[in-house]
PDB file of C-alpha atoms in Angstrom:
ATOM      1  CA  MET A  43     154.646 249.553 179.243  1.00  0.00           C
ATOM      2  CA  THR A  44     155.297 245.983 179.446  1.00  0.00           C
ATOM      3  CA  ASP A  45     155.877 242.772 177.107  1.00  0.00           C
ATOM      4  CA  LEU A  46     154.174 240.215 176.080  1.00  0.00           C
ATOM      5  CA  THR A  47     155.897 238.101 177.095  1.00  0.00           C
ATOM      6  CA  ALA A  48     159.659 237.360 178.617  1.00  0.00           C
ATOM      7  CA  SER A  49     162.788 236.509 175.544  1.00  0.00           C
ATOM      8  CA  ALA A  50     167.138 236.962 176.703  1.00  0.00           C
ATOM      9  CA  SER A  51     167.130 237.225 172.632  1.00  0.00           C
ATOM     10  CA  ALA A  52     167.483 240.751 170.794  1.00  0.00           C
ATOM     11  CA  ALA A  53     164.908 241.260 167.496  1.00  0.00           C
ATOM     12  CA  GLN A  54     166.385 242.409 164.058  1.00  0.00           C
ATOM     13  CA  LEU A  55     163.932 243.534 161.345  1.00  0.00           C
ATOM     14  CA  PHE A  56     164.776 243.848 158.034  1.00  0.00           C
ATOM     15  CA  LEU A  57     163.014 246.023 156.176  1.00  0.00           C
ATOM     16  CA  VAL A  58     164.798 246.852 153.039  1.00  0.00           C
ATOM     17  CA  GLY A  59     164.476 244.612 150.460  1.00  0.00           C
ATOM     18  CA  ARG A  60     162.127 242.382 152.445  1.00  0.00           C
ATOM     19  CA  PHE A  61     161.232 241.465 154.611  1.00  0.00           C
ATOM     20  CA  ALA A  62     162.633 239.471 156.663  1.00  0.00           C
ATOM     21  CA  CYS A  63     163.112 239.141 161.191  1.00  0.00           C
ATOM     22  CA  ARG A  64     164.995 237.096 163.638  1.00  0.00           C
ATOM     23  CA  VAL A  65     165.284 236.683 166.950  1.00  0.00           C
ATOM     24  CA  GLY A  66     169.551 236.048 168.066  1.00  0.00           C
ATOM     25  CA  ASP A  67     170.196 233.989 165.715  1.00  0.00           C
ATOM     26  CA  GLU A  68     166.723 232.286 164.347  1.00  0.00           C
ATOM     27  CA  ASP A  69     165.115 233.444 161.494  1.00  0.00           C
ATOM     28  CA  VAL A  70     160.963 234.064 162.541  1.00  0.00           C
ATOM     29  CA  ARG A  71     158.012 232.984 159.970  1.00  0.00           C
ATOM     30  CA  LEU A  72     155.207 235.040 161.069  1.00  0.00           C
ATOM     31  CA  THR A  73     151.738 235.456 159.313  1.00  0.00           C
ATOM     32  CA  PRO A  74     151.252 237.883 156.995  1.00  0.00           C
ATOM     33  CA  THR A  75     149.828 240.172 158.573  1.00  0.00           C
ATOM     34  CA  ALA A  76     151.393 240.276 161.605  1.00  0.00           C
ATOM     35  CA  GLU A  77     154.708 240.983 159.258  1.00  0.00           C
ATOM     36  CA  ARG A  78     152.360 243.869 158.518  1.00  0.00           C
ATOM     37  CA  VAL A  79     151.908 245.129 161.960  1.00  0.00           C
ATOM     38  CA  LEU A  80     155.513 245.043 162.966  1.00  0.00           C
ATOM     39  CA  ALA A  81     156.165 246.967 159.439  1.00  0.00           C
ATOM     40  CA  PHE A  82     154.032 249.447 160.915  1.00  0.00           C
ATOM     41  CA  LEU A  83     155.482 249.492 163.927  1.00  0.00           C
ATOM     42  CA  ALA A  84     159.500 250.327 162.838  1.00  0.00           C
ATOM     43  CA  LEU A  85     158.011 252.684 160.744  1.00  0.00           C
ATOM     44  CA  ALA A  86     156.198 254.699 163.758  1.00  0.00           C
ATOM     45  CA  ARG A  87     159.853 254.629 165.509  1.00  0.00           C
ATOM     46  CA  ARG A  88     157.678 254.922 168.559  1.00  0.00           C
ATOM     47  CA  PRO A  89     154.105 253.034 170.346  1.00  0.00           C
ATOM     48  CA  VAL A  90     150.772 253.640 168.726  1.00  0.00           C
ATOM     49  CA  ARG A  91     147.478 253.966 170.230  1.00  0.00           C
ATOM     50  CA  ARG A  92     145.206 250.718 169.161  1.00  0.00           C
ATOM     51  CA  HIS A  93     142.989 252.303 167.736  1.00  0.00           C
ATOM     52  CA  GLN A  94     145.453 254.129 164.813  1.00  0.00           C
ATOM     53  CA  LEU A  95     146.910 250.978 163.997  1.00  0.00           C
ATOM     54  CA  ALA A  96     143.957 249.228 163.831  1.00  0.00           C
ATOM     55  CA  GLY A  97     143.102 251.352 162.688  1.00  0.00           C
ATOM     56  CA  THR A  98     145.186 251.618 159.358  1.00  0.00           C
ATOM     57  CA  LEU A  99     145.829 248.046 158.356  1.00  0.00           C
ATOM     58  CA  TRP A 100     142.087 247.113 158.802  1.00  0.00           C
ATOM     59  CA  PRO A 101     140.059 250.097 157.452  1.00  0.00           C
ATOM     60  CA  GLU A 102     137.174 248.520 155.782  1.00  0.00           C
ATOM     61  CA  VAL A 103     135.807 247.014 158.753  1.00  0.00           C
ATOM     62  CA  THR A 104     134.824 248.342 161.916  1.00  0.00           C
ATOM     63  CA  ASP A 105     137.005 249.586 164.837  1.00  0.00           C
ATOM     64  CA  ARG A 106     135.826 247.465 167.472  1.00  0.00           C
ATOM     65  CA  GLN A 107     136.418 244.715 164.364  1.00  0.00           C
ATOM     66  CA  ALA A 108     139.854 245.721 163.919  1.00  0.00           C
ATOM     67  CA  LEU A 109     141.425 245.942 167.526  1.00  0.00           C
ATOM     68  CA  THR A 110     140.398 242.493 167.459  1.00  0.00           C
ATOM     69  CA  ARG A 111     141.746 240.880 164.234  1.00  0.00           C
ATOM     70  CA  LEU A 112     144.791 243.371 165.732  1.00  0.00           C
ATOM     71  CA  ARG A 113     144.962 241.333 168.755  1.00  0.00           C
ATOM     72  CA  SER A 114     144.829 238.095 167.333  1.00  0.00           C
ATOM     73  CA  THR A 115     147.772 239.247 165.011  1.00  0.00           C
ATOM     74  CA  LEU A 116     149.340 239.249 168.480  1.00  0.00           C
ATOM     75  CA  TRP A 117     149.051 236.464 169.778  1.00  0.00           C
ATOM     76  CA  LYS A 118     149.624 234.953 166.029  1.00  0.00           C
ATOM     77  CA  VAL A 119     152.754 235.998 166.136  1.00  0.00           C
ATOM     78  CA  PRO A 120     155.374 232.858 167.601  1.00  0.00           C
ATOM     79  CA  ALA A 121     155.449 232.826 171.705  1.00  0.00           C
ATOM     80  CA  ALA A 122     158.670 232.251 171.932  1.00  0.00           C
ATOM     81  CA  HIS A 123     159.293 235.306 170.511  1.00  0.00           C
ATOM     82  CA  ARG A 124     157.825 237.352 171.071  1.00  0.00           C
ATOM     83  CA  GLY A 125     158.670 239.511 173.800  1.00  0.00           C
ATOM     84  CA  ALA A 126     161.638 240.333 172.084  1.00  0.00           C
ATOM     85  CA  LEU A 127     159.465 242.022 168.853  1.00  0.00           C
ATOM     86  CA  VAL A 128     157.220 243.754 170.673  1.00  0.00           C
ATOM     87  CA  GLU A 129     156.479 245.719 173.876  1.00  0.00           C
ATOM     88  CA  ALA A 130     151.827 246.486 174.687  1.00  0.00           C
ATOM     89  CA  ASP A 131     149.964 248.201 177.629  1.00  0.00           C
ATOM     90  CA  ALA A 132     146.202 248.614 177.131  1.00  0.00           C
ATOM     91  CA  THR A 133     146.340 250.912 174.821  1.00  0.00           C
ATOM     92  CA  THR A 134     148.950 251.465 172.618  1.00  0.00           C
ATOM     93  CA  VAL A 135     151.524 248.869 171.141  1.00  0.00           C
ATOM     94  CA  ALA A 136     154.974 249.738 170.139  1.00  0.00           C
ATOM     95  CA  LEU A 137     158.313 247.650 168.541  1.00  0.00           C
ATOM     96  CA  HIS A 138     160.959 245.959 171.135  1.00  0.00           C
ATOM     97  CA  ARG A 139     162.628 249.192 172.468  1.00  0.00           C
ATOM     98  CA  ASP A 140     165.662 246.449 171.966  1.00  0.00           C
ATOM     99  CA  ALA A 141     164.759 245.523 168.001  1.00  0.00           C
ATOM    100  CA  GLY A 142     166.955 246.650 165.632  1.00  0.00           C
ATOM    101  CA  VAL A 143     165.597 247.818 162.499  1.00  0.00           C
ATOM    102  CA  ASP A 144     168.255 248.382 158.508  1.00  0.00           C
ATOM    103  CA  LEU A 145     166.384 250.723 157.714  1.00  0.00           C
ATOM    104  CA  TYR A 146     167.531 253.288 161.215  1.00  0.00           C
ATOM    105  CA  ALA A 147     171.153 252.996 160.227  1.00  0.00           C
ATOM    106  CA  LEU A 148     170.618 255.861 157.360  1.00  0.00           C
ATOM    107  CA  ASP A 149     168.988 258.076 159.845  1.00  0.00           C
ATOM    108  CA  GLY A 150     172.215 258.793 161.261  1.00  0.00           C
ATOM    109  CA  ASP A 151     174.598 258.261 158.376  1.00  0.00           C
ATOM    110  CA  GLY A 152     175.700 261.853 157.520  1.00  0.00           C
ATOM    111  CA  ASP A 153     176.439 262.527 161.086  1.00  0.00           C
ATOM    112  CA  GLY A 154     179.518 259.981 161.061  1.00  0.00           C
ATOM    113  CA  ASP A 155     177.160 257.274 162.364  1.00  0.00           C
ATOM    114  CA  GLY A 156     177.438 253.517 162.005  1.00  0.00           C
ATOM    115  CA  ASP A 157     175.452 251.630 158.562  1.00  0.00           C
ATOM    116  CA  GLY A 158     173.406 248.866 158.441  1.00  0.00           C
ATOM    117  CA  ASP A 159     175.457 246.133 156.228  1.00  0.00           C
ATOM    118  CA  GLY A 160     174.401 244.615 152.569  1.00  0.00           C
ATOM    119  CA  ASP A 161     172.235 242.103 153.575  1.00  0.00           C
ATOM    120  CA  GLY A 162     170.314 244.410 156.408  1.00  0.00           C
ATOM    121  CA  ASP A 163     172.192 242.579 159.878  1.00  0.00           C
ATOM    122  CA  GLY A 164     172.779 245.418 160.683  1.00  0.00           C
ATOM    123  CA  ASP A 165     176.012 245.063 161.887  1.00  0.00           C
ATOM    124  CA  GLY A 166     186.899 263.682 167.961  1.00  0.00           C
ATOM    125  CA  ASP A 167     190.000 263.414 166.243  1.00  0.00           C
ATOM    126  CA  THR A 168     190.664 263.398 163.141  1.00  0.00           C
ATOM    127  CA  ASP A 169     192.410 259.664 162.895  1.00  0.00           C
ATOM    128  CA  GLY A 170     189.852 258.364 164.440  1.00  0.00           C
ATOM    129  CA  ASP A 171     187.241 259.684 162.750  1.00  0.00           C
ATOM    130  CA  ALA A 172     189.068 258.403 159.552  1.00  0.00           C
ATOM    131  CA  ALA A 173     190.437 254.938 161.446  1.00  0.00           C
ATOM    132  CA  ARG A 174     186.230 254.815 161.541  1.00  0.00           C
ATOM    133  CA  THR A 175     185.444 255.532 158.383  1.00  0.00           C
ATOM    134  CA  ASP A 176     187.366 252.587 156.611  1.00  0.00           C
ATOM    135  CA  ALA A 177     186.214 250.093 158.413  1.00  0.00           C
ATOM    136  CA  ASP A 178     182.984 251.491 156.763  1.00  0.00           C
ATOM    137  CA  PRO A 179     180.207 248.562 156.359  1.00  0.00           C
ATOM    138  CA  PRO A 180     178.322 248.441 153.191  1.00  0.00           C
ATOM    139  CA  MET A 181     174.698 250.690 154.312  1.00  0.00           C
ATOM    140  CA  PRO A 182     171.125 248.688 153.090  1.00  0.00           C
ATOM    141  CA  ARG A 183     170.676 248.234 149.686  1.00  0.00           C
ATOM    142  CA  GLY A 184     167.170 248.425 147.836  1.00  0.00           C
ATOM    143  CA  GLU A 185     163.439 249.846 148.130  1.00  0.00           C
ATOM    144  CA  LEU A 186     161.342 249.748 151.472  1.00  0.00           C
ATOM    145  CA  LEU A 187     159.511 246.652 151.474  1.00  0.00           C
ATOM    146  CA  PRO A 188     159.307 246.614 147.743  1.00  0.00           C
ATOM    147  CA  GLY A 189     155.717 245.279 146.409  1.00  0.00           C
ATOM    148  CA  TRP A 190     153.881 246.507 149.603  1.00  0.00           C
ATOM    149  CA  CYS A 191     151.336 249.194 147.812  1.00  0.00           C
ATOM    150  CA  ASP A 192     149.920 250.671 151.824  1.00  0.00           C
ATOM    151  CA  ALA A 193     149.889 254.832 151.820  1.00  0.00           C
ATOM    152  CA  TRP A 194     151.415 254.522 155.119  1.00  0.00           C
ATOM    153  CA  VAL A 195     155.221 252.674 153.130  1.00  0.00           C
ATOM    154  CA  LEU A 196     155.051 254.995 150.615  1.00  0.00           C
ATOM    155  CA  VAL A 197     155.678 257.638 152.295  1.00  0.00           C
ATOM    156  CA  GLU A 198     158.385 256.238 154.230  1.00  0.00           C
ATOM    157  CA  ARG A 199     159.704 254.283 150.972  1.00  0.00           C
ATOM    158  CA  GLU A 200     160.638 258.148 149.253  1.00  0.00           C
ATOM    159  CA  ARG A 201     161.963 259.006 153.069  1.00  0.00           C
ATOM    160  CA  HIS A 202     164.368 255.998 152.545  1.00  0.00           C
ATOM    161  CA  ARG A 203     165.153 256.812 148.876  1.00  0.00           C
ATOM    162  CA  GLN A 204     166.028 260.498 149.791  1.00  0.00           C
ATOM    163  CA  LEU A 205     167.969 259.468 152.824  1.00  0.00           C
ATOM    164  CA  TRP A 206     170.103 256.733 150.690  1.00  0.00           C
ATOM    165  CA  LEU A 207     171.004 259.018 148.521  1.00  0.00           C
ATOM    166  CA  HIS A 208     171.958 261.578 150.642  1.00  0.00           C
ATOM    167  CA  ALA A 209     173.968 259.126 152.781  1.00  0.00           C
ATOM    168  CA  LEU A 210     175.890 258.417 149.520  1.00  0.00           C
ATOM    169  CA  GLU A 211     177.108 261.576 148.405  1.00  0.00           C
ATOM    170  CA  ASP A 212     177.866 262.359 152.073  1.00  0.00           C
ATOM    171  CA  ARG A 213     179.934 259.876 151.812  1.00  0.00           C
ATOM    172  CA  CYS A 214     181.761 260.552 148.810  1.00  0.00           C
ATOM    173  CA  ALA A 215     182.543 263.587 150.752  1.00  0.00           C
ATOM    174  CA  ARG A 216     184.245 262.135 153.513  1.00  0.00           C
ATOM    175  CA  ALA A 217     185.780 259.590 151.467  1.00  0.00           C
ATOM    176  CA  CYS A 218     187.210 262.267 149.237  1.00  0.00           C
ATOM    177  CA  ALA A 219     187.907 263.984 152.094  1.00  0.00           C
ATOM    178  CA  ARG A 220     190.444 262.321 153.223  1.00  0.00           C
ATOM    179  CA  GLY A 221     191.281 260.895 150.045  1.00  0.00           C
ATOM    180  CA  ARG A 222     190.052 258.177 149.755  1.00  0.00           C
ATOM    181  CA  TYR A 223     189.574 258.316 145.967  1.00  0.00           C
ATOM    182  CA  ALA A 224     188.589 254.561 145.558  1.00  0.00           C
ATOM    183  CA  ASP A 225     185.886 254.186 147.985  1.00  0.00           C
ATOM    184  CA  ALA A 226     184.601 258.386 147.682  1.00  0.00           C
ATOM    185  CA  LEU A 227     184.042 257.081 143.847  1.00  0.00           C
ATOM    186  CA  ARG A 228     182.335 254.127 144.782  1.00  0.00           C
ATOM    187  CA  ALA A 229     178.995 256.140 146.600  1.00  0.00           C
ATOM    188  CA  GLY A 230     179.208 259.062 144.103  1.00  0.00           C
ATOM    189  CA  LEU A 231     178.116 256.672 141.382  1.00  0.00           C
ATOM    190  CA  GLU A 232     176.584 254.280 143.343  1.00  0.00           C
ATOM    191  CA  ALA A 233     174.079 257.449 144.024  1.00  0.00           C
ATOM    192  CA  VAL A 234     174.609 258.870 139.969  1.00  0.00           C
ATOM    193  CA  ALA A 235     173.110 255.234 139.327  1.00  0.00           C
ATOM    194  CA  GLN A 236     170.385 255.121 141.515  1.00  0.00           C
ATOM    195  CA  GLU A 237     169.071 258.683 140.478  1.00  0.00           C
ATOM    196  CA  PRO A 238     170.965 260.061 137.038  1.00  0.00           C
ATOM    197  CA  LEU A 239     168.722 262.739 137.056  1.00  0.00           C
ATOM    198  CA  ARG A 240     170.131 263.758 140.696  1.00  0.00           C
ATOM    199  CA  GLU A 241     173.014 267.562 139.859  1.00  0.00           C
ATOM    200  CA  SER A 242     173.773 266.747 143.750  1.00  0.00           C
ATOM    201  CA  ALA A 243     175.197 263.280 143.046  1.00  0.00           C
ATOM    202  CA  HIS A 244     177.276 263.808 139.909  1.00  0.00           C
ATOM    203  CA  ARG A 245     178.547 266.404 141.977  1.00  0.00           C
ATOM    204  CA  ARG A 246     180.567 264.352 143.798  1.00  0.00           C
ATOM    205  CA  VAL A 247     181.616 262.959 141.365  1.00  0.00           C
ATOM    206  CA  VAL A 248     183.189 265.804 139.123  1.00  0.00           C
ATOM    207  CA  GLU A 249     184.429 266.771 142.877  1.00  0.00           C
ATOM    208  CA  VAL A 250     185.961 263.155 143.258  1.00  0.00           C
ATOM    209  CA  HIS A 251     187.932 263.536 139.471  1.00  0.00           C
ATOM    210  CA  LEU A 252     188.741 267.116 140.335  1.00  0.00           C
ATOM    211  CA  ALA A 253     190.950 266.467 143.335  1.00  0.00           C
ATOM    212  CA  GLU A 254     192.076 262.899 141.820  1.00  0.00           C
ATOM    213  CA  GLY A 255     193.461 266.054 139.182  1.00  0.00           C
ATOM    214  CA  ASN A 256     191.778 263.587 136.460  1.00  0.00           C
ATOM    215  CA  SER A 257     190.865 266.448 134.803  1.00  0.00           C
ATOM    216  CA  ALA A 258     189.666 264.767 131.213  1.00  0.00           C
ATOM    217  CA  GLU A 259     187.107 262.262 133.039  1.00  0.00           C
ATOM    218  CA  ALA A 260     185.095 265.365 135.246  1.00  0.00           C
ATOM    219  CA  LEU A 261     184.474 266.809 132.186  1.00  0.00           C
ATOM    220  CA  THR A 262     183.674 262.721 130.917  1.00  0.00           C
ATOM    221  CA  GLN A 263     181.107 263.491 133.378  1.00  0.00           C
ATOM    222  CA  TYR A 264     180.052 266.917 133.476  1.00  0.00           C
ATOM    223  CA  GLU A 265     179.128 266.257 129.382  1.00  0.00           C
ATOM    224  CA  SER A 266     177.402 262.750 130.405  1.00  0.00           C
ATOM    225  CA  PHE A 267     175.272 264.419 132.907  1.00  0.00           C
ATOM    226  CA  ARG A 268     174.525 267.843 130.821  1.00  0.00           C
ATOM    227  CA  THR A 269     173.285 265.513 127.372  1.00  0.00           C
ATOM    228  CA  LEU A 270     171.077 263.080 130.109  1.00  0.00           C
ATOM    229  CA  LEU A 271     169.542 265.917 131.614  1.00  0.00           C
ATOM    230  CA  ARG A 272     168.704 268.090 127.993  1.00  0.00           C
ATOM    231  CA  ALA A 273     167.067 265.301 126.300  1.00  0.00           C
ATOM    232  CA  GLU A 274     164.849 263.369 129.212  1.00  0.00           C
ATOM    233  CA  LEU A 275     163.875 267.771 130.914  1.00  0.00           C
ATOM    234  CA  GLY A 276     165.448 270.198 128.194  1.00  0.00           C
ATOM    235  CA  LEU A 277     167.642 271.346 131.130  1.00  0.00           C
ATOM    236  CA  ALA A 278     170.242 272.840 131.552  1.00  0.00           C
ATOM    237  CA  PRO A 279     172.576 272.110 134.886  1.00  0.00           C
ATOM    238  CA  SER A 280     172.094 274.291 137.852  1.00  0.00           C
ATOM    239  CA  PRO A 281     175.967 277.499 138.005  1.00  0.00           C
ATOM    240  CA  ALA A 282     177.114 274.856 140.339  1.00  0.00           C
ATOM    241  CA  ILE A 283     178.390 271.631 138.164  1.00  0.00           C
ATOM    242  CA  ARG A 284     179.294 274.471 135.502  1.00  0.00           C
ATOM    243  CA  ALA A 285     181.882 276.291 137.571  1.00  0.00           C
ATOM    244  CA  LEU A 286     183.696 272.771 138.515  1.00  0.00           C
ATOM    245  CA  VAL A 287     184.991 272.245 135.981  1.00  0.00           C
ATOM    246  CA  ARG A 288     184.431 276.157 133.833  1.00  0.00           C
ATOM    247  CA  PRO A 289     188.754 276.265 134.570  1.00  0.00           C
ATOM    248  CA  LEU A 290     188.591 273.071 132.398  1.00  0.00           C
ATOM    249  CA  LEU A 291     187.571 274.339 129.666  1.00  0.00           C
ATOM    250  CA  GLY A 292     188.613 278.099 129.846  1.00  0.00           C
ATOM    251  CA  ARG A 293     185.500 279.272 129.072  1.00  0.00           C
ATOM    252  CA  PRO A 294     182.261 278.461 130.697  1.00  0.00           C
ATOM    253  CA  ALA A 295     180.675 275.728 130.976  1.00  0.00           C
ATOM    254  CA  ASP A 296     177.736 275.048 129.127  1.00  0.00           C
TER     255      ASP A 296
END
């Protein structure tokens, strides 16, 4: 697979919270159809056959017309930056192998990999790992490609949401284990705010309060979740979270 043109600067795509494109220090303006092509390639994470890409993005026309539209769209990407954004051959198209995507930062967060920064710019022994955690920047926040209603976006949007929630919970647990309770609460409460009915997020927050010795706050967190869960779904909390607060009550938790 070869570059369409040469380019010395790495590209960065931002899909979380909005679509944006940057090559080096320059923001790149793209047509709406070019944005859709690049977003599709970024979400695919691999080279895509031209027929598949064209047929997905332009299902209302013939295969030949769709391929023509794809070729036209690719060549409307600014020539000075095309080579930094796209790699193509006779049968496939891919996002450039060196291009960064803010969305990818979440894929490895639970394993302790680095995260993207708050606006999407992307930026062992225990001591070394702790130092890395101290330097963790905020994770990319927001919905994936908000306002885009394509089926291929909706699937990835839910995937991103789930990965983000799990990453927040994992970060909460890691910080709590190292005694960084403020950081742990920040991550855990963010997960709760994003999905108030998510028990695993509430459980992480309860665990932090217990680790700090704040029994009253642990009970308050549990009771707020129990009340919400019963009001919204008519359900009771699971045995796992009830077991956390049972020693504080001196009786089985409701």
